[in-house]
């Protein structure tokens, strides 16, 4: 008997970030899937949180959506830099 597993938090973060990036560009799933040559059904699994994309596809999807890989795999709060670090980076 197959057991349905809840998607991991990481898979859901990636799913939400993929969908957000795609919609911010005004693209359909079909349009995004053509750029990196990913089947539409696979992209739908990624966006649905059913299957996280493998590491090599993160970069490909990020380039197709004109975002960084961090924008896809990290929650927004994890992408923010503290004021102290920002000052160090600016030096």
Coordinates of N, CA and C in Angstrom, one line a residue:
X1 N 0.9 -1.2 0.0 CA 0.0 0.0 0.0 C 0.9 1.2 0.0
X2 N 0.6 2.1 -0.9 CA 1.4 3.4 -1.0 C 1.0 4.4 0.0
X3 N 2.0 5.0 0.6 CA 1.7 6.0 1.6 C 2.0 7.4 1.0
X4 N 1.1 8.3 1.1 CA 1.4 9.7 0.6 C 2.2 10.4 1.7
X5 N 3.3 11.0 1.3 CA 4.1 11.7 2.2 C 3.9 13.2 2.0
X6 N 3.9 13.9 3.1 CA 3.8 15.4 3.0 C 5.0 15.9 2.3
X7 N 5.0 16.9 1.5 CA 6.2 17.5 0.9 C 7.0 18.1 2.0
X8 N 8.3 18.1 1.9 CA 9.2 18.7 2.9 C 9.1 20.2 2.8
X9 N 9.5 20.9 3.9 CA 9.5 22.3 3.9 C 10.4 22.9 2.8
X10 N 11.5 22.2 2.5 CA 12.4 22.7 1.4 C 11.7 22.6 0.1
X11 N 11.0 21.5 -0.2 CA 10.3 21.3 -1.4 C 9.2 22.4 -1.6
X12 N 8.5 22.7 -0.5 CA 7.5 23.7 -0.6 C 8.1 25.1 -0.8
X13 N 9.2 25.4 -0.2 CA 9.9 26.7 -0.4 C 10.3 26.8 -1.8
X14 N 10.9 25.8 -2.4 CA 11.3 25.8 -3.8 C 10.0 26.0 -4.7
X15 N 9.0 25.2 -4.4 CA 7.7 25.2 -5.2 C 7.2 26.7 -5.2
X16 N 7.1 27.2 -4.0 CA 6.5 28.6 -3.9 C 7.4 29.6 -4.6
X17 N 8.7 29.5 -4.5 CA 9.6 30.4 -5.1 C 9.6 30.3 -6.6
X18 N 9.5 29.1 -7.1 CA 9.4 28.9 -8.6 C 8.1 29.5 -9.1
X19 N 7.0 29.3 -8.5 CA 5.7 29.8 -8.9 C 5.8 31.3 -8.9
X20 N 6.3 31.9 -7.8 CA 6.4 33.3 -7.6 C 7.2 34.0 -8.7
X21 N 8.4 33.4 -9.0 CA 9.3 33.9 -10.0 C 8.7 33.8 -11.4
X22 N 8.0 32.7 -11.7 CA 7.4 32.5 -13.0 C 6.2 33.5 -13.2
X23 N 5.4 33.7 -12.2 CA 4.3 34.6 -12.3 C 4.8 36.1 -12.4
X24 N 5.9 36.4 -11.7 CA 6.4 37.8 -11.7 C 6.9 38.1 -13.1
X25 N 7.3 37.1 -13.9 CA 7.7 37.3 -15.3 C 6.5 37.2 -16.2
X26 N 5.3 36.9 -15.7 CA 4.1 36.7 -16.6 C 4.2 35.6 -17.5
X27 N 4.9 34.5 -17.1 CA 5.0 33.3 -17.9 C 4.1 32.2 -17.5
X28 N 3.8 31.3 -18.4 CA 3.1 30.1 -18.1 C 4.1 29.0 -17.8
X29 N 3.6 27.9 -17.2 CA 4.5 26.8 -17.0 C 5.0 26.2 -18.3
X30 N 4.2 26.2 -19.3 CA 4.7 25.8 -20.6 C 5.9 26.6 -21.1
X31 N 5.7 27.9 -21.0 CA 6.8 28.8 -21.5 C 8.1 28.6 -20.7
X32 N 8.0 28.5 -19.4 CA 9.2 28.3 -18.6 C 9.8 26.9 -18.9
X33 N 9.0 25.9 -19.1 CA 9.6 24.6 -19.3 C 10.4 24.5 -20.7
X34 N 10.0 25.3 -21.6 CA 10.7 25.3 -22.9 C 12.1 25.8 -22.8
X35 N 12.3 26.8 -22.0 CA 13.6 27.5 -21.9 C 14.7 26.5 -21.5
X36 N 14.5 25.7 -20.4 CA 15.6 24.8 -20.0 C 15.3 23.3 -20.6
X37 N 14.2 23.2 -21.3 CA 13.9 21.8 -21.9 C 13.5 20.8 -20.8
X38 N 12.7 21.3 -19.9 CA 12.1 20.5 -18.8 C 10.7 20.1 -19.2
X39 N 10.3 18.9 -19.1 CA 8.9 18.6 -19.4 C 7.9 19.4 -18.5
X40 N 6.8 19.8 -19.1 CA 5.9 20.6 -18.4 C 5.4 19.8 -17.1
X41 N 5.1 18.5 -17.3 CA 4.7 17.7 -16.2 C 5.7 17.7 -15.0
X42 N 7.0 17.7 -15.3 CA 8.0 17.8 -14.3 C 8.0 19.1 -13.6
X43 N 7.9 20.2 -14.4 CA 7.8 21.6 -13.8 C 6.6 21.7 -12.9
X44 N 5.5 21.1 -13.3 CA 4.3 21.1 -12.4 C 4.5 20.4 -11.1
X45 N 5.3 19.3 -11.1 CA 5.6 18.6 -9.9 C 6.5 19.5 -9.0
X46 N 7.4 20.2 -9.6 CA 8.3 21.1 -8.9 C 7.4 22.2 -8.2
X47 N 6.6 22.8 -9.0 CA 5.7 23.9 -8.5 C 4.7 23.4 -7.5
X48 N 4.3 22.2 -7.6 CA 3.3 21.6 -6.7 C 3.9 21.1 -5.4
X49 N 5.2 21.1 -5.3 CA 5.9 20.6 -4.1 C 5.9 19.1 -4.0
X50 N 5.6 18.4 -5.1 CA 5.5 17.0 -5.1 C 6.9 16.4 -5.3
X51 N 7.8 17.1 -6.0 CA 9.1 16.7 -6.3 C 10.1 17.9 -6.3
X52 N 11.1 17.9 -5.5 CA 12.0 19.1 -5.6 C 12.9 18.8 -6.8
X53 N 13.3 19.9 -7.5 CA 14.2 19.8 -8.6 C 15.6 19.3 -8.1
X54 N 16.3 18.5 -8.9 CA 17.6 18.1 -8.5 C 18.6 19.3 -8.6
X55 N 19.7 19.3 -7.9 CA 20.6 20.4 -7.9 C 21.0 21.0 -9.2
X56 N 21.2 20.2 -10.2 CA 21.6 20.7 -11.5 C 20.5 21.5 -12.2
X57 N 19.3 21.2 -11.8 CA 18.2 21.9 -12.5 C 17.9 23.2 -11.8
X58 N 18.3 23.4 -10.5 CA 18.1 24.7 -9.8 C 18.7 25.8 -10.6
X59 N 20.0 25.7 -11.0 CA 20.7 26.7 -11.8 C 20.0 26.9 -13.1
X60 N 19.6 25.9 -13.8 CA 18.9 26.0 -15.1 C 17.6 26.7 -15.0
X61 N 16.8 26.4 -13.9 CA 15.6 27.1 -13.7 C 15.8 28.5 -13.3
X62 N 16.8 28.8 -12.5 CA 17.1 30.2 -12.1 C 17.4 31.0 -13.3
X63 N 18.3 30.5 -14.2 CA 18.6 31.3 -15.4 C 17.4 31.5 -16.3
X64 N 16.5 30.5 -16.4 CA 15.3 30.6 -17.2 C 14.4 31.7 -16.7
X65 N 14.4 31.8 -15.3 CA 13.5 32.8 -14.7 C 14.2 34.1 -14.3
X66 N 15.5 34.2 -14.7 CA 16.3 35.4 -14.5 C 16.3 35.8 -13.0
X67 N 16.5 34.8 -12.1 CA 16.7 35.0 -10.7 C 17.9 34.2 -10.3
X68 N 18.4 34.4 -9.0 CA 19.5 33.6 -8.5 C 19.0 32.3 -8.0
X69 N 19.9 31.3 -7.9 CA 19.5 30.0 -7.3 C 19.1 30.2 -5.9
X70 N 19.7 31.2 -5.1 CA 19.2 31.5 -3.8 C 17.8 31.9 -3.7
X71 N 17.3 32.6 -4.8 CA 16.0 33.1 -4.8 C 15.0 31.9 -4.9
X72 N 15.5 30.8 -5.5 CA 14.6 29.6 -5.6 C 14.7 28.7 -4.4
X73 N 15.8 28.6 -3.8 CA 15.9 27.5 -2.7 C 15.8 28.1 -1.3
X74 N 15.9 29.4 -1.1 CA 15.9 29.9 0.3 C 14.6 30.7 0.5
X75 N 14.1 30.7 1.7 CA 13.0 31.5 2.1 C 13.5 33.0 2.0
X76 N 12.5 33.9 1.8 CA 12.9 35.3 1.7 C 13.7 35.8 2.9
X77 N 13.3 35.4 4.1 CA 14.0 35.8 5.3 C 15.4 35.3 5.4
X78 N 15.7 34.2 4.7 CA 17.0 33.6 4.7 C 17.9 34.4 3.7
X79 N 17.3 35.1 2.8 CA 18.1 35.8 1.8 C 18.5 37.2 2.2
X80 N 18.0 37.7 3.3 CA 18.3 39.0 3.8 C 19.6 39.0 4.5
X81 N 20.4 40.1 4.3 CA 21.7 40.3 4.9 C 21.5 41.3 6.1
X82 N 22.1 41.0 7.2 CA 22.0 41.9 8.3 C 22.8 43.2 8.0
X83 N 22.4 44.2 8.8 CA 23.1 45.5 8.6 C 24.6 45.4 8.8
X84 N 25.0 44.6 9.8 CA 26.4 44.5 10.1 C 27.1 43.8 8.9
X85 N 26.6 42.8 8.3 CA 27.2 42.1 7.2 C 27.2 43.0 6.0
X86 N 26.1 43.8 5.8 CA 26.0 44.7 4.6 C 27.2 45.7 4.7
X87 N 27.5 46.2 5.9 CA 28.6 47.2 6.1 C 29.9 46.6 5.8
X88 N 30.1 45.3 6.2 CA 31.3 44.6 5.9 C 31.5 44.4 4.4
X89 N 30.4 44.0 3.7 CA 30.5 43.8 2.3 C 30.8 45.1 1.5
X90 N 30.3 46.2 2.0 CA 30.5 47.5 1.3 C 31.9 48.0 1.5
X91 N 32.6 47.5 2.5 CA 34.0 48.0 2.7 C 34.9 47.5 1.6

